[in-house]
């Protein structure tokens, strides 16, 4: 049997978005192997029914577990809200993290302005998100912005351009005001749109996402179980996608700047 420490760290998402989380984890854990699974054939998750999202998430996780992993990041806000508590019950010994919209850091660093949270319709509808809102709404004005159709730009590799502008104008502009201070990127696809979104919003609005915090938490959980290599070593990064299209793999490495 292989030494558990030598197994890769697993990442999953409904498509290419989770790579925005994995690129942070790659920096934080430079001596580890990684395996990423993007379920682009079933994307988007964010407009599907929670039961179906849960089934799809379990299917991907089972595949990663079959390959062999020593820890797992559900690098998808939508899959996290639909499935993470069931995954924790099913695999209590696996170091496991999910991701949720970074409302807490946005509120804690706020100067009193409005906070917009861009996320998939399903993330916004779920109990997990509504509970998070209820906690922080007392301290700040927070407006959820459902963004059906936005992840598709990243899946296609369209990270700027007039169609993206038109999307922002139609779906985001109605929520903007002179009081908008922060926009939380509550879907892991959106950080790849950050340069263009910042241009659209102008320099005074802050963009926040949870990828660094999630990666740090995953590192902590792996450290706790002594599952990280201390010595420098060459690593392998494996990317898989449920779409049998080599372009998706190429695009994935490109998003990681590799
Ligand atoms: N990347 C996923 C998230 O963080 C959502 C994209 C989708 O709708 O599948 O929520």
XYZ file of N, CA and C in Angstrom, residues 6-164:
477
model
N 2.371 10.273 0.506
C 2.782 10.417 -0.892
C 1.615 10.524 -1.867
N 0.400 10.452 -1.357
C -0.766 10.596 -2.242
C -0.971 12.084 -2.576
N -1.600 12.353 -3.726
C -1.874 13.758 -4.060
C -3.029 14.344 -3.240
N -3.123 15.666 -3.286
C -4.262 16.378 -2.687
C -5.308 16.556 -3.788
N -6.551 16.216 -3.499
C -7.601 16.277 -4.514
C -8.374 17.590 -4.482
N -8.748 18.053 -5.680
C -9.590 19.245 -5.819
C -10.718 18.901 -6.779
N -11.931 19.372 -6.489
C -13.013 19.190 -7.458
C -13.814 20.473 -7.626
N -14.420 20.587 -8.795
C -15.335 21.692 -9.080
C -16.270 21.250 -10.211
N -17.311 22.028 -10.433
C -18.227 21.733 -11.536
C -17.550 21.954 -12.888
N -16.389 22.564 -12.882
C -15.690 22.829 -14.137
C -14.295 23.338 -13.851
N -13.947 24.472 -14.449
C -12.571 24.977 -14.328
C -12.386 25.942 -13.151
N -13.488 26.361 -12.520
C -13.417 27.398 -11.489
C -12.523 27.055 -10.312
N -12.586 25.810 -9.859
C -11.816 25.415 -8.675
C -10.315 25.587 -8.843
N -9.885 25.776 -10.090
C -8.458 26.015 -10.324
C -8.015 27.337 -9.685
N -8.957 28.262 -9.485
C -8.600 29.532 -8.829
C -8.259 29.280 -7.363
N -8.820 28.231 -6.795
C -8.480 27.866 -5.413
C -7.178 27.049 -5.419
N -7.094 26.129 -6.378
C -5.914 25.270 -6.407
C -4.641 26.072 -6.659
N -4.732 27.178 -7.426
C -3.501 27.930 -7.684
C -2.960 28.546 -6.391
N -3.845 28.851 -5.442
C -3.383 29.336 -4.128
C -2.765 28.190 -3.336
N -3.422 27.033 -3.389
C -2.919 25.866 -2.647
C -1.552 25.422 -3.176
N -1.351 25.566 -4.478
C -0.057 25.184 -5.076
C 1.073 26.016 -4.483
N 0.769 27.299 -4.216
C 1.795 28.181 -3.629
C 2.013 27.842 -2.159
N 0.932 27.538 -1.470
C 1.038 27.289 -0.020
C 1.671 25.937 0.303
N 1.509 24.970 -0.612
C 2.024 23.610 -0.352
C 2.888 23.171 -1.527
N 4.105 23.744 -1.615
C 4.921 23.560 -2.820
C 5.498 22.160 -2.995
N 5.452 21.332 -1.960
C 6.068 20.000 -2.076
C 5.061 18.874 -2.278
N 3.829 19.252 -2.628
C 2.770 18.233 -2.721
C 2.333 17.990 -4.162
N 1.874 16.777 -4.405
C 1.236 16.448 -5.681
C -0.245 16.849 -5.591
N -0.804 17.204 -6.737
C -2.213 17.609 -6.764
C -2.934 16.882 -7.894
N -4.194 16.590 -7.636
C -5.044 16.086 -8.733
C -6.350 16.886 -8.729
N -6.720 17.383 -9.905
C -7.901 18.236 -10.051
C -8.909 17.538 -10.960
N -10.168 17.559 -10.542
C -11.208 17.008 -11.409
C -12.286 18.066 -11.659
N -12.424 18.476 -12.916
C -13.467 19.431 -13.304
C -14.605 18.687 -13.993
N -15.808 18.901 -13.502
C -16.958 18.160 -14.044
C -17.662 18.977 -15.130
N -16.902 19.466 -16.090
C -17.468 20.372 -17.104
C -18.608 19.749 -17.910
N -18.601 18.406 -18.044
C -19.677 17.765 -18.812
C -21.026 17.989 -18.135
N -21.016 18.180 -16.819
C -22.273 18.386 -16.080
C -22.469 19.830 -15.621
N -21.580 20.717 -16.051
C -21.688 22.124 -15.658
C -22.785 22.802 -16.469
N -23.405 23.851 -15.932
C -23.192 24.397 -14.591
C -23.940 23.610 -13.514
N -23.391 23.604 -12.307
C -24.111 23.045 -11.162
C -25.102 24.087 -10.609
N -24.739 25.349 -10.751
C -25.413 26.431 -10.019
C -26.838 26.729 -10.408
N -27.331 26.069 -11.459
C -28.734 26.255 -11.815
C -29.481 24.920 -11.710
N -28.833 23.931 -11.062
C -29.464 22.611 -10.936
C -30.083 22.432 -9.551
N -30.853 21.368 -9.431
C -31.508 21.028 -8.186
C -30.479 20.510 -7.157
N -30.613 20.875 -5.860
C -29.607 20.473 -4.855
C -29.350 18.963 -4.791
N -30.407 18.137 -4.966
C -30.200 16.678 -4.906
C -29.300 16.208 -6.044
N -29.514 16.785 -7.192
C -28.693 16.409 -8.346
C -27.251 16.898 -8.141
N -27.091 18.100 -7.628
C -25.731 18.634 -7.374
C -25.004 17.717 -6.397
N -25.742 17.253 -5.384
C -25.135 16.363 -4.392
C -24.688 15.047 -5.040
N -25.545 14.481 -5.870
C -25.185 13.224 -6.550
C -23.965 13.414 -7.443
N -23.970 14.513 -8.195
C -22.841 14.765 -9.106
C -21.552 14.944 -8.308
N -21.649 15.652 -7.180
C -20.460 15.900 -6.345
C -19.924 14.580 -5.795
N -20.829 13.741 -5.299
C -20.397 12.438 -4.763
C -19.720 11.593 -5.844
N -20.247 11.680 -7.042
C -19.675 10.885 -8.131
C -18.224 11.295 -8.389
N -17.994 12.608 -8.414
C -16.628 13.109 -8.650
C -15.717 12.743 -7.472
N -16.226 12.933 -6.268
C -15.405 12.646 -5.077
C -15.037 11.159 -5.048
N -15.986 10.298 -5.365
C -15.688 8.852 -5.363
C -14.602 8.516 -6.374
N -14.647 9.206 -7.487
C -13.623 8.974 -8.506
C -12.242 9.387 -7.988
N -12.186 10.540 -7.326
C -10.896 11.004 -6.766
C -10.412 10.051 -5.679
N -11.337 9.570 -4.862
C -10.943 8.650 -3.785
C -10.430 7.338 -4.368
N -11.014 6.927 -5.467
C -10.558 5.703 -6.128
C -9.133 5.874 -6.655
N -8.845 7.066 -7.178
C -7.477 7.351 -7.660
C -6.499 7.359 -6.486
N -7.000 7.754 -5.295
C -6.159 7.872 -4.114
C -5.787 9.315 -3.850
N -6.319 9.885 -2.774
C -5.975 11.257 -2.360
C -5.818 11.277 -0.841
N -5.040 12.245 -0.346
C -4.846 12.310 1.109
C -5.645 13.449 1.758
N -6.279 14.255 0.925
C -7.093 15.355 1.426
C -7.897 15.871 0.248
N -8.946 16.656 0.548
C -9.849 17.048 -0.534
C -10.391 18.458 -0.325
N -10.393 19.230 -1.419
C -11.056 20.535 -1.399
C -12.244 20.488 -2.343
N -13.422 20.770 -1.814
C -14.590 20.971 -2.671
C -14.487 22.438 -3.095
N -13.810 22.659 -4.235
C -13.470 24.030 -4.640
C -14.596 24.644 -5.458
N -15.800 24.520 -4.935
C -17.012 24.967 -5.617
C -18.010 25.366 -4.532
N -18.422 26.624 -4.539
C -19.363 27.098 -3.517
C -20.692 26.352 -3.613
N -21.114 26.087 -4.849
C -22.405 25.435 -5.076
C -22.387 23.998 -4.547
N -21.337 23.252 -4.908
C -21.229 21.857 -4.451
C -21.054 21.811 -2.938
N -20.321 22.775 -2.385
C -20.135 22.812 -0.936
C -21.485 22.964 -0.250
N -22.299 23.919 -0.717
C -23.549 24.132 0.012
C -24.489 22.938 -0.141
N -24.402 22.226 -1.258
C -25.321 21.094 -1.445
C -24.814 19.796 -0.821
N -23.485 19.644 -0.670
C -22.989 18.292 -0.370
C -22.013 18.174 0.794
N -21.433 19.284 1.254
C -20.278 19.102 2.159
C -20.646 18.395 3.461
N -21.818 18.680 4.001
C -22.129 18.044 5.284
C -22.333 16.535 5.127
N -22.823 16.115 3.971
C -22.995 14.673 3.723
C -21.638 14.015 3.495
N -20.747 14.738 2.833
C -19.405 14.195 2.598
C -18.662 14.010 3.918
N -18.832 14.977 4.812
C -18.165 14.867 6.123
C -18.661 13.648 6.898
N -19.964 13.381 6.777
C -20.530 12.201 7.458
C -19.984 10.916 6.855
N -19.871 10.919 5.545
C -19.471 9.713 4.819
C -17.982 9.426 4.990
N -17.167 10.478 5.036
C -15.708 10.303 5.101
C -15.132 11.081 6.291
N -15.453 10.647 7.517
C -15.076 11.444 8.692
C -13.555 11.584 8.893
N -12.781 10.651 8.316
C -11.337 10.714 8.550
C -10.575 11.479 7.478
N -11.256 11.885 6.443
C -10.569 12.563 5.334
C -10.426 14.061 5.625
N -9.196 14.616 5.552
C -9.081 16.079 5.663
C -9.844 16.714 4.492
N -10.879 17.459 4.821
C -11.826 17.928 3.803
C -12.194 19.390 4.060
N -12.088 20.213 3.029
C -12.575 21.588 3.167
C -13.544 21.907 2.030
N -14.468 22.799 2.319
C -15.360 23.330 1.288
C -15.074 24.815 1.172
N -15.814 25.473 0.291
C -15.618 26.925 0.166
C -16.976 27.611 0.240
N -17.001 28.753 0.920
C -18.244 29.528 0.943
C -17.900 30.984 0.643
N -18.880 31.745 0.154
C -18.597 33.140 -0.194
C -17.950 33.890 0.981
N -16.906 34.659 0.665
C -16.064 35.288 1.706
C -16.741 36.522 2.316
N -17.932 36.313 2.869
C -18.686 37.433 3.458
C -18.022 37.904 4.754
N -17.534 36.939 5.532
C -16.935 37.287 6.828
C -15.760 38.274 6.655
N -14.738 37.916 5.841
C -13.635 38.885 5.672
C -14.100 40.199 5.062
N -15.128 40.143 4.197
C -15.614 41.382 3.585
C -16.215 42.296 4.649
N -16.989 41.705 5.562
C -17.628 42.509 6.613
C -16.570 43.002 7.601
N -15.659 42.104 7.962
C -14.652 42.480 8.970
C -13.721 43.601 8.502
N -13.537 43.703 7.178
C -12.624 44.757 6.705
C -13.398 45.924 6.080
N -14.706 45.940 6.320
C -15.539 46.964 5.674
C -15.412 48.322 6.367
N -15.630 49.376 5.575
C -15.655 50.724 6.137
C -17.073 51.268 6.129
N -18.030 50.374 6.125
C -19.427 50.817 6.232
C -20.181 50.859 4.917
N -19.500 50.554 3.806
C -20.185 50.591 2.507
C -20.956 49.301 2.247
N -21.620 49.266 1.091
C -22.402 48.076 0.727
C -21.511 46.957 0.206
N -21.962 45.731 0.482
C -21.226 44.555 0.023
C -22.120 43.765 -0.933
N -21.666 43.567 -2.147
C -22.411 42.716 -3.096
C -21.781 41.332 -3.093
N -22.616 40.303 -3.179
C -22.087 38.937 -3.236
C -22.545 38.291 -4.533
N -21.626 38.138 -5.461
C -21.940 37.458 -6.725
C -21.795 35.955 -6.495
N -22.826 35.194 -6.849
C -22.767 33.740 -6.656
C -23.781 33.089 -7.590
N -23.775 31.751 -7.638
C -24.762 31.072 -8.484
C -26.135 31.145 -7.794
N -27.214 31.064 -8.574
C -28.550 31.113 -7.968
C -28.702 30.045 -6.882
N -28.136 28.863 -7.107
C -28.307 27.785 -6.135
C -27.569 28.079 -4.827
N -26.364 28.621 -4.914
C -25.638 28.981 -3.693
C -26.477 29.959 -2.868
N -27.059 30.935 -3.538
C -27.824 31.975 -2.831
C -29.092 31.409 -2.194
N -29.704 30.437 -2.864
C -30.949 29.866 -2.316
C -30.733 28.944 -1.124
N -29.523 28.378 -1.024
C -29.298 27.350 -0.012
C -29.296 27.918 1.418
N -29.720 27.075 2.358
C -29.748 27.416 3.791
C -28.428 27.947 4.302
N -27.337 27.290 3.850
C -25.997 27.625 4.335
C -25.716 29.112 4.090
N -26.059 29.585 2.901
C -25.824 30.978 2.532
C -26.764 31.901 3.306
N -28.016 31.502 3.422
C -28.992 32.338 4.123
C -28.610 32.492 5.594
N -28.033 31.431 6.172
C -27.593 31.518 7.572
C -26.415 32.472 7.693
N -25.502 32.377 6.739
C -24.332 33.261 6.729
C -24.786 34.727 6.628
N -25.747 34.961 5.746
C -26.293 36.318 5.579
C -26.907 36.824 6.877
N -27.676 35.929 7.525
C -28.379 36.333 8.747
C -27.368 36.771 9.816
N -26.211 36.096 9.866
C -25.203 36.455 10.871
C -24.633 37.838 10.585
N -24.296 38.104 9.328
C -23.534 39.321 9.025
C -24.382 40.513 8.609
N -25.664 40.270 8.346
C -26.532 41.363 7.923
C -26.704 42.418 9.005
N -26.483 41.995 10.261
C -26.615 42.974 11.353
C -25.495 44.015 11.295
N -24.361 43.616 10.698
C -23.193 44.500 10.699
C -22.978 45.243 9.389
N -23.653 44.830 8.336
C -23.384 45.472 7.046
C -24.558 45.278 6.108
N -24.639 46.160 5.118
C -25.678 45.986 4.096
C -25.108 45.065 3.020
N -25.723 43.891 2.899
C -25.200 42.870 1.987
C -26.257 42.513 0.948
N -25.885 42.599 -0.320
C -26.842 42.291 -1.388
C -26.361 41.101 -2.217
N -27.110 39.985 -2.197
C -26.740 38.853 -3.057
C -27.073 39.150 -4.527
N -26.170 38.788 -5.409
C -26.365 39.003 -6.847
C -26.287 37.649 -7.564
N -27.449 37.051 -7.932
C -27.409 35.757 -8.626
C -26.844 35.928 -10.038
N -25.887 35.083 -10.367
C -25.188 35.253 -11.651
C -25.285 34.011 -12.528
N -26.499 33.616 -12.876
C -26.652 32.486 -13.812
C -25.986 32.861 -15.127
N -25.246 31.925 -15.682
C -24.651 32.166 -17.006
C -23.255 32.756 -16.989
N -22.764 33.154 -15.807
C -21.442 33.802 -15.785
C -20.296 32.796 -15.816
N -20.486 31.652 -15.161
C -19.383 30.674 -15.151
C -19.042 30.184 -16.551
N -20.050 30.216 -17.443
C -19.850 29.725 -18.809
C -18.751 30.503 -19.544
N -18.581 31.788 -19.207
C -17.515 32.571 -19.845
C -16.148 31.948 -19.543
N -15.963 31.546 -18.293
C -14.678 30.965 -17.886
C -14.502 29.588 -18.529
N -15.559 28.801 -18.552
C -15.488 27.471 -19.175
C -15.032 27.584 -20.630
N -15.469 28.666 -21.295
C -15.107 28.829 -22.710
C -13.777 29.549 -22.885
N -13.217 30.030 -21.762
C -11.947 30.751 -21.866
C -12.119 32.214 -22.250
N -13.352 32.734 -22.133
C -13.596 34.149 -22.463
C -13.472 35.001 -21.202
N -12.298 35.535 -20.962
C -12.068 36.232 -19.698
C -12.184 37.748 -19.827
N -12.488 38.231 -21.024
C -12.755 39.674 -21.205
C -13.596 39.847 -22.476
N -13.784 41.088 -22.888
C -14.512 41.310 -24.143
C -15.903 41.894 -23.933
N -16.513 42.256 -25.067
C -17.759 43.032 -24.998
C -18.950 42.218 -24.478
N -18.934 40.885 -24.715
C -20.066 40.088 -24.217
C -20.047 40.019 -22.691
N -18.825 39.966 -22.156
C -18.688 39.953 -20.693
C -19.140 41.305 -20.120
